[in-house]
Each structure stands twice: as C-alpha cells, then as structure tokens.
Amino acid sequence: MEFLTLFFNTLFDLSNEMAPYILFGLIFAGILHEMVPDTIVKNHLGNNSFFSVIKAALFGIPLPVCSCGVIPLAAGLKKSGASNGSVLSFLISTPITGVDSILATYGMFGWAFTIYRVITSVIISIIAGVIANFYTKKEIAKQETLESESCCSSGSCCSSSSCSSEGKKFSFKGVFRYAFVTLLGDISSPLLIGLLLGALITVAIPENLSEILLTYSWLSYIIVILIAVPMYVCATASLPIAAGLMLAGVSPGAAFVFLSAGPATNTVTIGVVKEMLGKTTLAIYLGTIVVGSVVFGIGLDYILEGVDIKEMIHLDEEAGIIEIGSSIVLWAFVLYFTFKPIITRKIAS
C-alpha cells in the first residue's frame, strides 16, 4: 500500500513537471506547421545527407525545449518529411543545448564546462543522425514511396496539410488541431506508457545514490547510465543533481554522463522514438547516447581532474496552478486518445 501511494504521488509530481513543457511543445509544433511549409523541411532536413543532420542539430541548439517538449516538435518534423537521421539529431541536441540550459550550466560550472557540454552533445547528435541515415536509407525510401502512393493518389489526403502546406493561411484552429489531434493522437500511447514507467523507475532509484557511486566508483559510469537513460530530468534540473554528485566525491566524468544522458533520454522519449522511427533507429539513438556520454565523460575526467564545485542550484518549487492544470489537460487527452480505439471497437462489435 505504501509503495502504491509513493508511486501515484511520484506519477503526480512527474506529470506536473512534464505537462507544461509537452503542451508548450505541441503548440509550438502546431505554429511551426502552420508557418513553415513542409517543402522547406523536406528540402533542408529530408535528405539522407550529412549536412541535413548538421542543420537539424544546429536548429535545435537555441530552442529552450526540454526532453519532453521536444517530442511533439520532432514528431512534427517527421510528419513534414524530415529524415530519421535529422529527427534523431534534433531529438538529442535540443534538450541538452537550449538557451536556458546553456546559461544555467555557465552559472554553475563556468564557460569551459558549458562549451564542452554543448560541443559534445552536438557531436553525439550528429553521429547518431549520420548512422541512422546510413542504416535506414532503404526503409525510408520504401516508406516515402508508400506514403506518396497512398496519400497523393487520393484527393482527400492531398487536400490537407499532410502532403503539402504551401500556400495555406495561418490559422489558430489549424495550430490546435494539428497539435492536440494529429500529433498528440499519434504519441498518446507512448506518452502514457512512458509516464507510468518513469514514475516506477523514479520510485525504484535508491536515495543514497551518491554513496553507491562512491562505493562502486569503477562502475559509476554504468550505474549512472542505467539510472539516467530511463529517468526523466530536464537539462536545467539535472545540473544540481550533477553538482551534488560531484560534491559528494563522484568523479566529474560520471556526473557529466548524467548531464548528457539524462536530459537526452527518458522512458517517454524512448517509447515515442520506437513508435515514430522504428526499432533500428531506437537502438542507434540509445547506443550513441550511451557510448558517447561515457567516452566524453572519461575525457572530462582527464580535463577537469580535481575540480571542486562550490555552488549548487536548488529546485524545490512546488507545483502551481499552471503545472497542475497542464497535467489535467494532458492526462485528459492522453487517456482519450489511448482508449478511444478500444471503446470504438467495443461499440462497433
């Protein structure tokens, strides 16, 4: 009983943390969909080229979007014709290198650490994008052929924005329809599963994490990876956790692994990537982040050996009306889109 109470309290807190950013990401994706023609996305990010991956990574750097808010944006890019590699590059670079995260990193660790974090995240995202394009060229070609035949062969689809958005006027109705019907309808099931797993994992993480990492220092990288990959933590909120680990004696490299892998991945993003881009791209996504974070974490231990962090950021804000309201709205949509097909089938039968 106590575990269930803790689980639902954690699920409530996790929803309050994520919901405002997911809703913001959905609306932002809807605005981009109305303002930016699909042909522009296809021309710049749709090719299986090295430069399209770089463009996607650079495009994501200044956006103040966290690892959950980036999901609807990435889904929007994919629907507009972006390649798997470009979407993956955008998914990795954006949540780590947003303007808010860069400034917060500078405030806590200084410019050297900040530049290292930005550069390494861009490198990891580009490598992941290039590998994804290399291994999924044939799959993407087949998918685009099927989509063009099934979509543009019928007037019902081509008259909508799914094949082309050129020449259409900006519409707030179109923004919200695309955000809360098209995109959220596509990712509702992975979101639900990700939230439940995220809460379960958060409850299972031991409170004496720093003591475990100090005891098993030679396994600290692996332990941090196992915790950071499924756990939800935004780029800014991950900073005080990393600083606390370093103050407790954990190596800067292990703390950096948490800073790199934590914001870039979580159970929600993993589920959406699998649903949207496939198992192969998901394996590339996770493998590149894990290997890249550990490699650059080891490198940081050589560069910043003996670094002493004297300042910490405390994020003890309680959920307000906006957070709770956003959580209620998100759960209403997610449950509606998740169970709508089941209810429809039962009524039909």
CSV table of C-alpha atoms in Angstrom, one decimal:
chain,number,residue,atom,x,y,z
A,1,MET,CA,0.0,0.0,0.0
A,2,GLU,CA,2.8,2.4,0.9
A,3,PHE,CA,4.5,1.6,-2.4
A,4,LEU,CA,1.4,2.4,-4.4
A,5,THR,CA,0.9,5.7,-2.5
A,6,LEU,CA,4.5,6.6,-3.3
A,7,PHE,CA,4.1,5.6,-6.9
A,8,PHE,CA,1.0,7.7,-7.5
A,9,ASN,CA,2.5,10.7,-5.7
A,10,THR,CA,5.6,10.4,-7.9
A,11,LEU,CA,3.4,10.0,-11.0
A,12,PHE,CA,1.5,13.1,-10.0
A,13,ASP,CA,4.8,15.1,-9.5
A,14,LEU,CA,6.3,13.8,-12.7
A,15,SER,CA,3.1,14.7,-14.7
A,16,ASN,CA,3.2,18.2,-13.2
A,17,GLU,CA,6.9,18.6,-14.2
A,18,MET,CA,6.4,17.4,-17.8
A,19,ALA,CA,2.9,18.5,-18.8
A,20,PRO,CA,3.6,22.3,-19.2
A,21,TYR,CA,6.6,21.6,-21.5
A,22,ILE,CA,4.8,18.9,-23.5
A,23,LEU,CA,1.8,21.2,-24.1
A,24,PHE,CA,4.2,24.1,-25.0
A,25,GLY,CA,6.0,21.8,-27.4
A,26,LEU,CA,2.7,20.7,-29.0
A,27,ILE,CA,1.5,24.3,-29.5
A,28,PHE,CA,5.0,25.3,-30.8
A,29,ALA,CA,4.9,22.4,-33.2
A,30,GLY,CA,1.5,23.5,-34.4
A,31,ILE,CA,2.7,27.0,-35.0
A,32,LEU,CA,5.7,25.8,-37.0
A,33,HIS,CA,3.4,23.5,-39.0
A,34,GLU,CA,1.2,26.5,-39.9
A,35,MET,CA,4.1,28.9,-40.6
A,36,VAL,CA,6.7,26.7,-42.2
A,37,PRO,CA,5.9,24.9,-45.5
A,38,ASP,CA,6.5,21.1,-45.5
A,39,THR,CA,8.7,21.6,-48.6
A,40,ILE,CA,11.2,23.6,-46.6
A,41,VAL,CA,11.6,20.9,-44.0
A,42,LYS,CA,11.9,18.3,-46.8
A,43,ASN,CA,14.5,20.3,-48.7
A,44,HIS,CA,16.7,21.0,-45.7
A,45,LEU,CA,16.1,18.1,-43.4
A,46,GLY,CA,14.6,15.4,-45.6
A,47,ASN,CA,17.8,14.3,-47.4
A,48,ASN,CA,19.8,11.4,-46.0
A,49,SER,CA,22.9,13.6,-46.1
A,50,PHE,CA,25.5,14.7,-43.6
A,51,PHE,CA,24.5,18.4,-43.9
A,52,SER,CA,20.8,17.7,-43.2
A,53,VAL,CA,21.9,16.1,-39.9
A,54,ILE,CA,24.1,19.1,-39.0
A,55,LYS,CA,21.3,21.5,-39.8
A,56,ALA,CA,18.9,19.6,-37.5
A,57,ALA,CA,21.4,19.6,-34.7
A,58,LEU,CA,22.2,23.4,-35.1
A,59,PHE,CA,18.4,24.1,-35.4
A,60,GLY,CA,17.8,22.5,-32.0
A,61,ILE,CA,20.6,24.3,-30.1
A,62,PRO,CA,18.9,27.7,-29.3
A,63,LEU,CA,15.4,26.2,-28.7
A,64,PRO,CA,14.5,26.3,-24.9
A,65,VAL,CA,12.8,22.9,-25.1
A,66,CYS,CA,13.3,20.1,-22.7
A,67,SER,CA,13.4,16.3,-23.3
A,68,CYS,CA,9.6,16.0,-23.2
A,69,GLY,CA,8.8,19.3,-25.0
A,70,VAL,CA,11.0,18.2,-27.9
A,71,ILE,CA,8.9,15.1,-28.6
A,72,PRO,CA,6.0,16.9,-30.4
A,73,LEU,CA,8.4,19.1,-32.3
A,74,ALA,CA,10.3,16.0,-33.5
A,75,ALA,CA,7.1,14.3,-34.5
A,76,GLY,CA,6.1,17.4,-36.4
A,77,LEU,CA,9.4,17.4,-38.3
A,78,LYS,CA,9.0,13.7,-39.2
A,79,LYS,CA,5.4,14.3,-40.5
A,80,SER,CA,6.7,17.2,-42.6
A,81,GLY,CA,9.2,15.0,-44.3
A,82,ALA,CA,12.4,15.1,-42.3
A,83,SER,CA,14.7,12.0,-42.4
A,84,ASN,CA,15.2,9.7,-39.5
A,85,GLY,CA,18.7,11.0,-39.0
A,86,SER,CA,17.6,14.6,-38.9
A,87,VAL,CA,14.9,13.9,-36.5
A,88,LEU,CA,17.3,11.9,-34.2
A,89,SER,CA,19.9,14.6,-34.4
A,90,PHE,CA,17.3,17.2,-33.4
A,91,LEU,CA,15.9,15.0,-30.6
A,92,ILE,CA,19.4,14.7,-29.0
A,93,SER,CA,20.8,18.1,-29.3
A,94,THR,CA,17.7,20.2,-28.5
A,95,PRO,CA,17.0,19.2,-24.8
A,96,ILE,CA,20.7,19.4,-23.8
A,97,THR,CA,21.7,22.7,-25.5
A,98,GLY,CA,18.7,25.0,-25.1
A,99,VAL,CA,19.5,28.6,-24.3
A,100,ASP,CA,18.1,28.2,-20.7
A,101,SER,CA,20.3,25.1,-20.2
A,102,ILE,CA,23.4,26.8,-21.5
A,103,LEU,CA,23.0,29.8,-19.3
A,104,ALA,CA,22.3,27.6,-16.2
A,105,THR,CA,25.3,25.5,-17.0
A,106,TYR,CA,27.5,28.6,-17.2
A,107,GLY,CA,26.1,29.9,-13.9
A,108,MET,CA,27.0,26.7,-12.1
A,109,PHE,CA,30.1,25.3,-13.8
A,110,GLY,CA,31.6,28.1,-15.9
A,111,TRP,CA,32.3,28.6,-19.6
A,112,ALA,CA,34.8,25.7,-20.1
A,113,PHE,CA,32.3,23.1,-18.8
A,114,THR,CA,29.5,24.8,-20.7
A,115,ILE,CA,31.3,24.8,-24.0
A,116,TYR,CA,32.4,21.1,-23.5
A,117,ARG,CA,28.8,20.1,-22.8
A,118,VAL,CA,27.4,21.9,-25.9
A,119,ILE,CA,30.1,20.7,-28.3
A,120,THR,CA,29.9,17.0,-27.1
A,121,SER,CA,26.1,17.0,-27.3
A,122,VAL,CA,26.2,18.3,-30.9
A,123,ILE,CA,28.9,15.7,-31.8
A,124,ILE,CA,26.8,12.9,-30.3
A,125,SER,CA,23.6,14.1,-32.1
A,126,ILE,CA,25.4,14.3,-35.5
A,127,ILE,CA,27.0,10.9,-35.1
A,128,ALA,CA,23.6,9.4,-34.2
A,129,GLY,CA,21.9,11.1,-37.2
A,130,VAL,CA,24.5,10.0,-39.7
A,131,ILE,CA,24.4,6.4,-38.5
A,132,ALA,CA,20.6,6.4,-38.6
A,133,ASN,CA,20.5,7.7,-42.2
A,134,PHE,CA,23.1,5.2,-43.2
A,135,TYR,CA,21.2,2.2,-41.8
A,136,THR,CA,17.7,3.3,-42.7
A,137,LYS,CA,18.1,4.6,-46.3
A,138,LYS,CA,16.2,1.7,-47.8
A,139,GLU,CA,13.5,1.7,-45.2
A,140,ILE,CA,12.9,5.5,-45.6
A,141,ALA,CA,12.8,5.2,-49.4
A,142,LYS,CA,10.2,2.4,-49.2
A,143,GLN,CA,8.2,4.4,-46.6
A,144,GLU,CA,8.2,7.6,-48.7
A,145,THR,CA,7.1,5.7,-51.8
A,146,LEU,CA,4.2,4.1,-50.0
A,147,GLU,CA,3.2,7.4,-48.4
A,148,SER,CA,3.3,9.2,-51.8
A,149,GLU,CA,1.2,6.5,-53.4
A,150,SER,CA,-1.3,6.1,-50.6
A,151,CYS,CA,-1.6,9.8,-49.8
A,152,CYS,CA,-1.2,11.8,-53.0
A,153,SER,CA,-3.1,9.3,-55.1
A,154,SER,CA,-6.3,10.4,-53.3
A,155,GLY,CA,-7.6,13.9,-53.2
A,156,SER,CA,-8.8,13.6,-49.6
A,157,CYS,CA,-5.3,13.5,-48.2
A,158,CYS,CA,-3.6,15.8,-50.7
A,159,SER,CA,-6.1,18.5,-50.0
A,160,SER,CA,-4.9,18.5,-46.4
A,161,SER,CA,-1.6,19.6,-44.8
A,162,SER,CA,-0.1,16.1,-44.6
A,163,CYS,CA,1.3,16.3,-48.1
A,164,SER,CA,1.9,20.0,-48.6
A,165,SER,CA,1.4,23.1,-46.6
A,166,GLU,CA,2.4,25.7,-49.3
A,167,GLY,CA,0.0,28.5,-49.9
A,168,LYS,CA,-2.1,28.0,-46.9
A,169,LYS,CA,-3.0,30.8,-44.5
A,170,PHE,CA,-2.1,30.8,-40.8
A,171,SER,CA,-4.9,29.5,-38.7
A,172,PHE,CA,-5.1,29.2,-34.9
A,173,LYS,CA,-7.7,26.5,-35.4
A,174,GLY,CA,-5.1,24.6,-37.6
A,175,VAL,CA,-2.5,25.1,-34.9
A,176,PHE,CA,-4.6,23.5,-32.2
A,177,ARG,CA,-6.0,20.8,-34.4
A,178,TYR,CA,-2.5,19.7,-35.6
A,179,ALA,CA,-1.1,19.9,-32.0
A,180,PHE,CA,-3.8,18.3,-30.0
A,181,VAL,CA,-5.5,16.0,-32.5
A,182,THR,CA,-2.9,14.9,-35.1
A,183,LEU,CA,0.4,15.0,-33.0
A,184,LEU,CA,-1.0,14.1,-29.6
A,185,GLY,CA,-3.1,11.4,-31.1
A,186,ASP,CA,0.0,9.8,-32.6
A,187,ILE,CA,2.1,9.9,-29.4
A,188,SER,CA,-0.6,9.4,-26.7
A,189,SER,CA,0.0,5.7,-26.1
A,190,PRO,CA,3.9,6.0,-25.8
A,191,LEU,CA,3.3,9.0,-23.5
A,192,LEU,CA,1.1,7.0,-21.2
A,193,ILE,CA,3.4,4.1,-21.0
A,194,GLY,CA,6.4,6.4,-20.6
A,195,LEU,CA,4.8,8.3,-17.7
A,196,LEU,CA,3.9,5.1,-15.8
A,197,LEU,CA,7.4,3.6,-16.3
A,198,GLY,CA,9.1,6.9,-15.4
A,199,ALA,CA,7.2,7.1,-12.1
A,200,LEU,CA,8.0,3.4,-11.4
A,201,ILE,CA,11.7,3.9,-12.1
A,202,THR,CA,11.9,7.1,-10.0
A,203,VAL,CA,10.4,5.2,-7.0
A,204,ALA,CA,12.9,2.4,-7.5
A,205,ILE,CA,16.0,4.7,-7.5
A,206,PRO,CA,17.7,4.5,-4.1
A,207,GLU,CA,18.0,7.7,-2.1
A,208,ASN,CA,21.7,7.0,-1.3
A,209,LEU,CA,22.8,7.2,-4.9
A,210,SER,CA,26.0,9.1,-4.2
A,211,GLU,CA,27.1,6.5,-1.6
A,212,ILE,CA,26.5,3.7,-4.1
A,213,LEU,CA,28.6,5.5,-6.8
A,214,LEU,CA,31.4,6.1,-4.3
A,215,THR,CA,31.4,2.5,-3.2
A,216,TYR,CA,31.5,1.2,-6.8
A,217,SER,CA,33.5,4.0,-8.4
A,218,TRP,CA,34.8,1.8,-11.1
A,219,LEU,CA,31.2,1.0,-12.1
A,220,SER,CA,30.0,4.6,-11.7
A,221,TYR,CA,29.6,5.3,-15.4
A,222,ILE,CA,27.5,2.2,-16.0
A,223,ILE,CA,25.4,2.8,-12.9
A,224,VAL,CA,24.8,6.4,-13.9
A,225,ILE,CA,23.8,5.4,-17.4
A,226,LEU,CA,21.3,2.8,-16.1
A,227,ILE,CA,19.7,5.4,-14.0
A,228,ALA,CA,19.9,8.4,-16.4
A,229,VAL,CA,18.6,6.8,-19.6
A,230,PRO,CA,15.1,5.9,-18.4
A,231,MET,CA,14.8,8.7,-15.9
A,232,TYR,CA,13.1,12.0,-16.7
A,233,VAL,CA,15.1,15.0,-15.8
A,234,CYS,CA,15.3,18.3,-17.8
A,235,ALA,CA,18.7,19.8,-18.7
A,236,THR,CA,18.5,22.6,-16.2
A,237,ALA,CA,17.1,20.4,-13.3
A,238,SER,CA,19.9,17.9,-13.9
A,239,LEU,CA,22.6,20.5,-13.0
A,240,PRO,CA,22.1,20.5,-9.2
A,241,ILE,CA,21.9,16.7,-9.2
A,242,ALA,CA,25.3,16.5,-11.0
A,243,ALA,CA,26.8,19.1,-8.7
A,244,GLY,CA,25.5,17.2,-5.7
A,245,LEU,CA,27.2,14.0,-7.0
A,246,MET,CA,30.5,15.9,-7.6
A,247,LEU,CA,30.3,17.5,-4.1
A,248,ALA,CA,29.8,14.0,-2.7
A,249,GLY,CA,33.0,12.9,-4.3
A,250,VAL,CA,31.7,11.3,-7.5
A,251,SER,CA,34.1,11.9,-10.5
A,252,PRO,CA,33.2,14.9,-12.8
A,253,GLY,CA,33.1,12.4,-15.7
A,254,ALA,CA,30.4,10.3,-14.1
A,255,ALA,CA,28.4,13.5,-13.3
A,256,PHE,CA,28.8,14.6,-16.9
A,257,VAL,CA,27.4,11.2,-18.1
A,258,PHE,CA,24.3,12.0,-16.0
A,259,LEU,CA,24.1,15.6,-17.5
A,260,SER,CA,24.4,14.2,-21.1
A,261,ALA,CA,22.3,11.0,-21.0
A,262,GLY,CA,19.7,12.2,-18.5
A,263,PRO,CA,18.1,15.1,-20.5
A,264,ALA,CA,18.5,13.4,-23.8
A,265,THR,CA,16.5,10.3,-22.9
A,266,ASN,CA,13.7,9.1,-20.8
A,267,THR,CA,11.0,6.4,-20.9
A,268,VAL,CA,8.6,8.7,-22.8
A,269,THR,CA,11.1,9.7,-25.5
A,270,ILE,CA,12.2,6.1,-25.9
A,271,GLY,CA,8.6,4.9,-26.5
A,272,VAL,CA,7.9,7.7,-29.0
A,273,VAL,CA,11.2,7.1,-30.9
A,274,LYS,CA,10.3,3.4,-31.2
A,275,GLU,CA,6.8,4.2,-32.4
A,276,MET,CA,7.9,7.0,-34.7
A,277,LEU,CA,11.2,5.9,-36.1
A,278,GLY,CA,11.4,2.1,-35.5
A,279,LYS,CA,13.5,-0.3,-33.5
A,280,THR,CA,16.6,0.2,-35.6
A,281,THR,CA,16.7,3.9,-35.1
A,282,LEU,CA,15.9,3.5,-31.4
A,283,ALA,CA,18.9,1.2,-31.0
A,284,ILE,CA,21.1,3.8,-32.7
A,285,TYR,CA,19.6,6.6,-30.5
A,286,LEU,CA,20.3,4.8,-27.2
A,287,GLY,CA,23.6,3.3,-28.3
A,288,THR,CA,25.1,6.6,-29.5
A,289,ILE,CA,24.0,8.4,-26.4
A,290,VAL,CA,25.3,5.7,-24.0
A,291,VAL,CA,28.7,5.3,-25.8
A,292,GLY,CA,29.1,9.0,-26.5
A,293,SER,CA,28.3,10.1,-22.9
A,294,VAL,CA,30.7,7.5,-21.4
A,295,VAL,CA,33.5,8.4,-23.8
A,296,PHE,CA,33.2,12.1,-23.3
A,297,GLY,CA,32.7,11.6,-19.5
A,298,ILE,CA,36.1,9.7,-19.3
A,299,GLY,CA,37.6,12.5,-21.4
A,300,LEU,CA,36.3,15.1,-18.9
A,301,ASP,CA,37.9,13.3,-16.0
A,302,TYR,CA,41.3,13.9,-17.6
A,303,ILE,CA,40.5,17.5,-18.4
A,304,LEU,CA,38.8,18.5,-15.1
A,305,GLU,CA,40.5,16.2,-12.7
A,306,GLY,CA,40.2,17.5,-9.1
A,307,VAL,CA,37.5,20.2,-10.0
A,308,ASP,CA,35.7,21.5,-6.9
A,309,ILE,CA,32.1,22.6,-7.3
A,310,LYS,CA,31.2,25.2,-4.6
A,311,GLU,CA,27.8,26.3,-5.7
A,312,MET,CA,24.6,24.4,-6.1
A,313,ILE,CA,21.2,25.2,-7.6
A,314,HIS,CA,18.2,24.3,-5.5
A,315,LEU,CA,15.0,23.5,-7.3
A,316,ASP,CA,12.4,22.9,-4.6
A,317,GLU,CA,9.5,24.7,-6.2
A,318,GLU,CA,6.1,23.2,-5.5
A,319,ALA,CA,3.7,22.6,-8.4
A,320,GLY,CA,1.4,25.6,-9.0
A,321,ILE,CA,-1.9,26.1,-10.8
A,322,ILE,CA,-0.3,26.1,-14.3
A,323,GLU,CA,1.5,22.8,-13.6
A,324,ILE,CA,-1.5,21.1,-12.2
A,325,GLY,CA,-3.8,22.5,-14.8
A,326,SER,CA,-1.5,21.4,-17.6
A,327,SER,CA,-1.2,17.9,-16.1
A,328,ILE,CA,-5.0,17.5,-16.0
A,329,VAL,CA,-5.3,18.7,-19.6
A,330,LEU,CA,-2.5,16.3,-20.8
A,331,TRP,CA,-3.9,13.3,-19.0
A,332,ALA,CA,-7.4,14.0,-20.4
A,333,PHE,CA,-6.1,14.0,-24.0
A,334,VAL,CA,-3.8,11.0,-23.4
A,335,LEU,CA,-6.5,8.8,-21.9
A,336,TYR,CA,-9.0,9.9,-24.5
A,337,PHE,CA,-6.7,9.0,-27.5
A,338,THR,CA,-5.4,5.8,-25.8
A,339,PHE,CA,-8.8,4.3,-25.0
A,340,LYS,CA,-10.8,5.8,-27.9
A,341,PRO,CA,-10.0,2.9,-30.3
A,342,ILE,CA,-10.8,0.3,-27.7
A,343,ILE,CA,-14.2,1.9,-26.9
A,344,THR,CA,-14.9,2.3,-30.6
A,345,ARG,CA,-14.2,-1.3,-31.4
A,346,LYS,CA,-16.5,-2.5,-28.5
A,347,ILE,CA,-19.3,-0.2,-29.6
A,348,ALA,CA,-18.9,-1.5,-33.2
A,349,SER,CA,-18.9,-5.1,-32.1
